[in-house]
PDB file of C-alpha atoms in Angstrom:
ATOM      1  CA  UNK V 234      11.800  -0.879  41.550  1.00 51.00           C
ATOM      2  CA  UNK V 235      12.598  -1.747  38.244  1.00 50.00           C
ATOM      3  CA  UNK V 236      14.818  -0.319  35.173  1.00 48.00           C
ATOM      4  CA  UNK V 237      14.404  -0.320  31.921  1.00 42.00           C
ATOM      5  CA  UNK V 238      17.840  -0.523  29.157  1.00 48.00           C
ATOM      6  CA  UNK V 239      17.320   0.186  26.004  1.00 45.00           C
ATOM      7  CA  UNK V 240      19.333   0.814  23.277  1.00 43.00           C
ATOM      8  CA  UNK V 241      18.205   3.681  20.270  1.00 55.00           C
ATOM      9  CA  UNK V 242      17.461   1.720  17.279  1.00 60.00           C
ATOM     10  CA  UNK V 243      20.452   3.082  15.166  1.00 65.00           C
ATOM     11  CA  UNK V 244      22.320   1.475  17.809  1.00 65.00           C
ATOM     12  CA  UNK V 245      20.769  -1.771  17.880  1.00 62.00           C
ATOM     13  CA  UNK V 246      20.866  -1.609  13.765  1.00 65.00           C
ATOM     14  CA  UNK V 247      24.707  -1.143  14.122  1.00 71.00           C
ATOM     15  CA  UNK V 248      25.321  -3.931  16.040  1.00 68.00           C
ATOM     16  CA  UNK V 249      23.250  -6.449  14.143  1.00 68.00           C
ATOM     17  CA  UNK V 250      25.258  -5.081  11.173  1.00 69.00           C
ATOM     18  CA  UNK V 251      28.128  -5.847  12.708  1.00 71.00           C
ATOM     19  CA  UNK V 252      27.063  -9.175  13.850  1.00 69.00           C
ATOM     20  CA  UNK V 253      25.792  -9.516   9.885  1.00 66.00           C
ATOM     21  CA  UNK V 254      29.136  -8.817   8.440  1.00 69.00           C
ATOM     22  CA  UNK V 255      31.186 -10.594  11.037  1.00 67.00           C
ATOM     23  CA  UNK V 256      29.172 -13.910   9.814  1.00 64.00           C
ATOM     24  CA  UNK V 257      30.056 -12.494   5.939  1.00 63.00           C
ATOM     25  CA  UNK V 258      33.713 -13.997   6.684  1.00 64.00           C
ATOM     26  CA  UNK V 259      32.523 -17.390   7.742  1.00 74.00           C
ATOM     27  CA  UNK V 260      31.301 -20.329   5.861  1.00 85.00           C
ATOM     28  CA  UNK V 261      27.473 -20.512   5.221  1.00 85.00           C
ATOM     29  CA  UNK V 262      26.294 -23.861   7.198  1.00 86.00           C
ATOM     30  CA  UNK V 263      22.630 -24.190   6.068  1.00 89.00           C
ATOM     31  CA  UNK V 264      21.033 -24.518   2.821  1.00 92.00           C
ATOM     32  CA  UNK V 265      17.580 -23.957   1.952  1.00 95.00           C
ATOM     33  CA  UNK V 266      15.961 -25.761  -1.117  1.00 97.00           C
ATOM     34  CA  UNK V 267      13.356 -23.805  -2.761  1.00 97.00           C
ATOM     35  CA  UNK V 268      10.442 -26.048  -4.516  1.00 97.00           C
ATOM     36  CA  UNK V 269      11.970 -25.461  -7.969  1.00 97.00           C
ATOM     37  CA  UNK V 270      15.254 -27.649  -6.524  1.00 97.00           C
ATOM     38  CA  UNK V 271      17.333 -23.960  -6.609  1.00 97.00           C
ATOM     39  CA  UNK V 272      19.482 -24.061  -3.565  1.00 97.00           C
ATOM     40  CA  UNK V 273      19.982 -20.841  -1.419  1.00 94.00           C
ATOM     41  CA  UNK V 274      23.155 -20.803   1.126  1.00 92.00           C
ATOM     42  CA  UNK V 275      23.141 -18.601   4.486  1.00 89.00           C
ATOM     43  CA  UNK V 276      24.070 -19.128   8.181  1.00 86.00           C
ATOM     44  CA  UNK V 277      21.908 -20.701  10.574  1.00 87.00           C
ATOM     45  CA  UNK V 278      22.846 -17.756  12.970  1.00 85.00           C
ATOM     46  CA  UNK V 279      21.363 -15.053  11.039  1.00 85.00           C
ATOM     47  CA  UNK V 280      18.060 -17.011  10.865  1.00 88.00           C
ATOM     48  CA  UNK V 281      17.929 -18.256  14.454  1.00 87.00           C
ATOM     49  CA  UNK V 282      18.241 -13.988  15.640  1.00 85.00           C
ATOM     50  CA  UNK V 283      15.064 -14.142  13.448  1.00 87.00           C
ATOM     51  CA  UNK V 284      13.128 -16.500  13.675  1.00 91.00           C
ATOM     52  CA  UNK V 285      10.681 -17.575  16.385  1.00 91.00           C
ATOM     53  CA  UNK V 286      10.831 -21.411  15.578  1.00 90.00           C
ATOM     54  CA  UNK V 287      13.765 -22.168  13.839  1.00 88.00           C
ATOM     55  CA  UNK V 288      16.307 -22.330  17.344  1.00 87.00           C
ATOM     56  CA  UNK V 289      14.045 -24.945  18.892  1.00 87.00           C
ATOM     57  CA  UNK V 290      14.340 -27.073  15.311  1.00 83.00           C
ATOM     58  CA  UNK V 291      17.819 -26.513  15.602  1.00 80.00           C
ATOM     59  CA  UNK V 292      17.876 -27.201  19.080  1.00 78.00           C
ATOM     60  CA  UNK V 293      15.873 -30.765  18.400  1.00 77.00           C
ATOM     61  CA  UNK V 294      18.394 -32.362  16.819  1.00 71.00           C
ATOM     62  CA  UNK V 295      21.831 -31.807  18.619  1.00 62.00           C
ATOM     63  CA  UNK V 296      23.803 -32.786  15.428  1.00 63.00           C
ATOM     64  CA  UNK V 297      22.461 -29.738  13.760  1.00 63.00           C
ATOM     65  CA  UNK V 298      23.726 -27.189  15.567  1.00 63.00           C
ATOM     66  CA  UNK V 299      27.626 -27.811  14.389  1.00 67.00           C
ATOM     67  CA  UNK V 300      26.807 -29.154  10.845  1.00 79.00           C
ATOM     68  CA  UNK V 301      26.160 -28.154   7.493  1.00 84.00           C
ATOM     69  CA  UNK V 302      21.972 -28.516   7.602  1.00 84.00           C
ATOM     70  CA  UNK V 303      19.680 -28.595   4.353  1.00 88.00           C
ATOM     71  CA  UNK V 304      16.031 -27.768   4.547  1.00 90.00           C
ATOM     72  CA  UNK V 305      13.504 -27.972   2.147  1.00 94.00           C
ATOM     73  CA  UNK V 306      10.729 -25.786   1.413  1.00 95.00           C
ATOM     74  CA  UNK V 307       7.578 -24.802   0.040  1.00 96.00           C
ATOM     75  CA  UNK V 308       8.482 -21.923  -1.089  1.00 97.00           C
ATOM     76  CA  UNK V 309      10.148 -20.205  -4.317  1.00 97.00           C
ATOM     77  CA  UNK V 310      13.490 -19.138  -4.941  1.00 97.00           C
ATOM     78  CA  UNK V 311      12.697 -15.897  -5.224  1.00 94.00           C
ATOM     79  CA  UNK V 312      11.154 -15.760  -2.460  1.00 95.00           C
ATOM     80  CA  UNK V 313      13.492 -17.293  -0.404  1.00 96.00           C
ATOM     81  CA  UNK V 314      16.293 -14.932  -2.095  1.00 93.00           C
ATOM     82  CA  UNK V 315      14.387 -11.614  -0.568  1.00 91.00           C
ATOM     83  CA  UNK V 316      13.793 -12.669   2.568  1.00 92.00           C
ATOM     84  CA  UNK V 317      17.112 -13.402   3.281  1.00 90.00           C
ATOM     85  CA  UNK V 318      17.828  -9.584   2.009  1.00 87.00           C
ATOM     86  CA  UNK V 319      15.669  -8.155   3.973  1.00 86.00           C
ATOM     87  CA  UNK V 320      16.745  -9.886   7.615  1.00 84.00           C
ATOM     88  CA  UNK V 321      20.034  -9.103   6.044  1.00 79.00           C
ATOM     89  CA  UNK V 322      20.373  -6.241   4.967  1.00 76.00           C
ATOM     90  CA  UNK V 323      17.012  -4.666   6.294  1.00 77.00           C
ATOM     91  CA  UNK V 324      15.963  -3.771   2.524  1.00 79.00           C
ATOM     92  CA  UNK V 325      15.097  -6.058  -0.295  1.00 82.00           C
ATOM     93  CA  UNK V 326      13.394  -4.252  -4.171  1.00 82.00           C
ATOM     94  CA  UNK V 327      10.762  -6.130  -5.029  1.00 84.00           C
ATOM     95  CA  UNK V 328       9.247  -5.674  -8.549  1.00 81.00           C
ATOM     96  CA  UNK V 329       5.506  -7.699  -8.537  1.00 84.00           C
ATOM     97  CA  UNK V 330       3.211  -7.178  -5.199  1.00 84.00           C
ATOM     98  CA  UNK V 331       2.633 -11.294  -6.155  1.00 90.00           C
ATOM     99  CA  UNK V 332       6.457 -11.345  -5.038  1.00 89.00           C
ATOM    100  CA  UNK V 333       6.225  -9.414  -1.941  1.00 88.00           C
ATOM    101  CA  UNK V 334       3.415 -12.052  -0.819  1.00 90.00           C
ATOM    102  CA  UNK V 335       5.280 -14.810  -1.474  1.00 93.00           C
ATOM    103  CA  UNK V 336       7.996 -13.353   0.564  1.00 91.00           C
ATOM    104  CA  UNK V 337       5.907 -12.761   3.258  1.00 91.00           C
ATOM    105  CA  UNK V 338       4.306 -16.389   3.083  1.00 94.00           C
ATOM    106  CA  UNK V 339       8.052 -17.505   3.118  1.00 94.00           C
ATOM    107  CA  UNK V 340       9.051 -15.925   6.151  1.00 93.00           C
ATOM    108  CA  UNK V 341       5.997 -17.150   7.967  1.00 93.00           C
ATOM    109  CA  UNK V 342       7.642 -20.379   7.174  1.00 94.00           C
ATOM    110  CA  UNK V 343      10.957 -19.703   8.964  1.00 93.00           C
ATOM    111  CA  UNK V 344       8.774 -18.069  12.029  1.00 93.00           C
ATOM    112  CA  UNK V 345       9.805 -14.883  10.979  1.00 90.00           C
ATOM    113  CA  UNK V 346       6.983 -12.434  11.283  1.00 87.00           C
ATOM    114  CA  UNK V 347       7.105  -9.823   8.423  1.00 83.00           C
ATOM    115  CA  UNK V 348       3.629  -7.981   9.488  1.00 78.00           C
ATOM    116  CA  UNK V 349       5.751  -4.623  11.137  1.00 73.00           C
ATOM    117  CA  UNK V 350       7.392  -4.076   8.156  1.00 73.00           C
ATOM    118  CA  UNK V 351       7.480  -1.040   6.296  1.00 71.00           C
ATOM    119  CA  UNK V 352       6.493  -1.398   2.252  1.00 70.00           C
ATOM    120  CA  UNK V 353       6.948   1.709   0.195  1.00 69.00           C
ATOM    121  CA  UNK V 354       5.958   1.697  -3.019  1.00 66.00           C
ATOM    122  CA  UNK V 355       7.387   3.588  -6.170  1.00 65.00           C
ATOM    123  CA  UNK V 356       6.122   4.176  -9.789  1.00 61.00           C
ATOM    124  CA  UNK V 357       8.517   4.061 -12.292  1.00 63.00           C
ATOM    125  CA  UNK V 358       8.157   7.248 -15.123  1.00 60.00           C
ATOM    126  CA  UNK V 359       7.037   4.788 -17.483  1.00 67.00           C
ATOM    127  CA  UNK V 360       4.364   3.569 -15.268  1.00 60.00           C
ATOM    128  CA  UNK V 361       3.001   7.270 -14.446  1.00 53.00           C
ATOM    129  CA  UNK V 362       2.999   7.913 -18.044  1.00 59.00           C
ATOM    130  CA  UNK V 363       0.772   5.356 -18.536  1.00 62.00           C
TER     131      UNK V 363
END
């Protein structure tokens, strides 16, 4: 016989807040380099819950799990910027659909699969009008 435990997702989504905010007090320990040369800053923790490939890369190289790590990527700032909102705060506003690719192409970067997500789109009055 076996049992299933599962938490309801507003619990679940409370504890990863917590967990989110708790790391809000510490100092960030990795930073990501977009392709311009812009430099985002963020904890390796809140990537690794994540990510599916990102705690074996840390896990590679044993000096990387205690120290201050910088990666470089293909990928814009802006792109970079709202995926880190959304695993962060579970919401990011994107303007340009061009911008919600690159996002997506970003997180498929980290390992982070985007695909479930839900995208709601809104017209502004300005854009109805026209």
């Amino acid at each position: 016989m076996a049992y299933t435990l599962q938490h309801s997702s507003r619990e679940q989504l409370d504890m990863l807040t917590n967990i989110l905010a708790s790391l809000g007090s510490t100092e960030c320990d990795l930073i990501i380099v977009s392709k311009e040369g812009r430099k985002v800053f963020m904890h390796k923790k809140v990537l690794c819950i994540f990510s599916r490939t990102f705690p074996s890369l840390l896990s590679s190289v044993s000096s990387c799990e205690y120290d201050l790590v910088s990666l470089s990527v293909d990928a814009s700032f802006q792109a970079i910027n709202n995926m880190i909102t959304v695993i962060s705060s579970g919401i990011a506003t994107i303007t340009k659909e061009e911008e919600l690719v690159d996002m997506v192409e970003a997180a498929e970067l980290f390992g982070i699969d985007m695909e479930n997500s839900d995208i709601e789109f809104k017209k502004s009055v300005e854009a109805v009008r026209s």
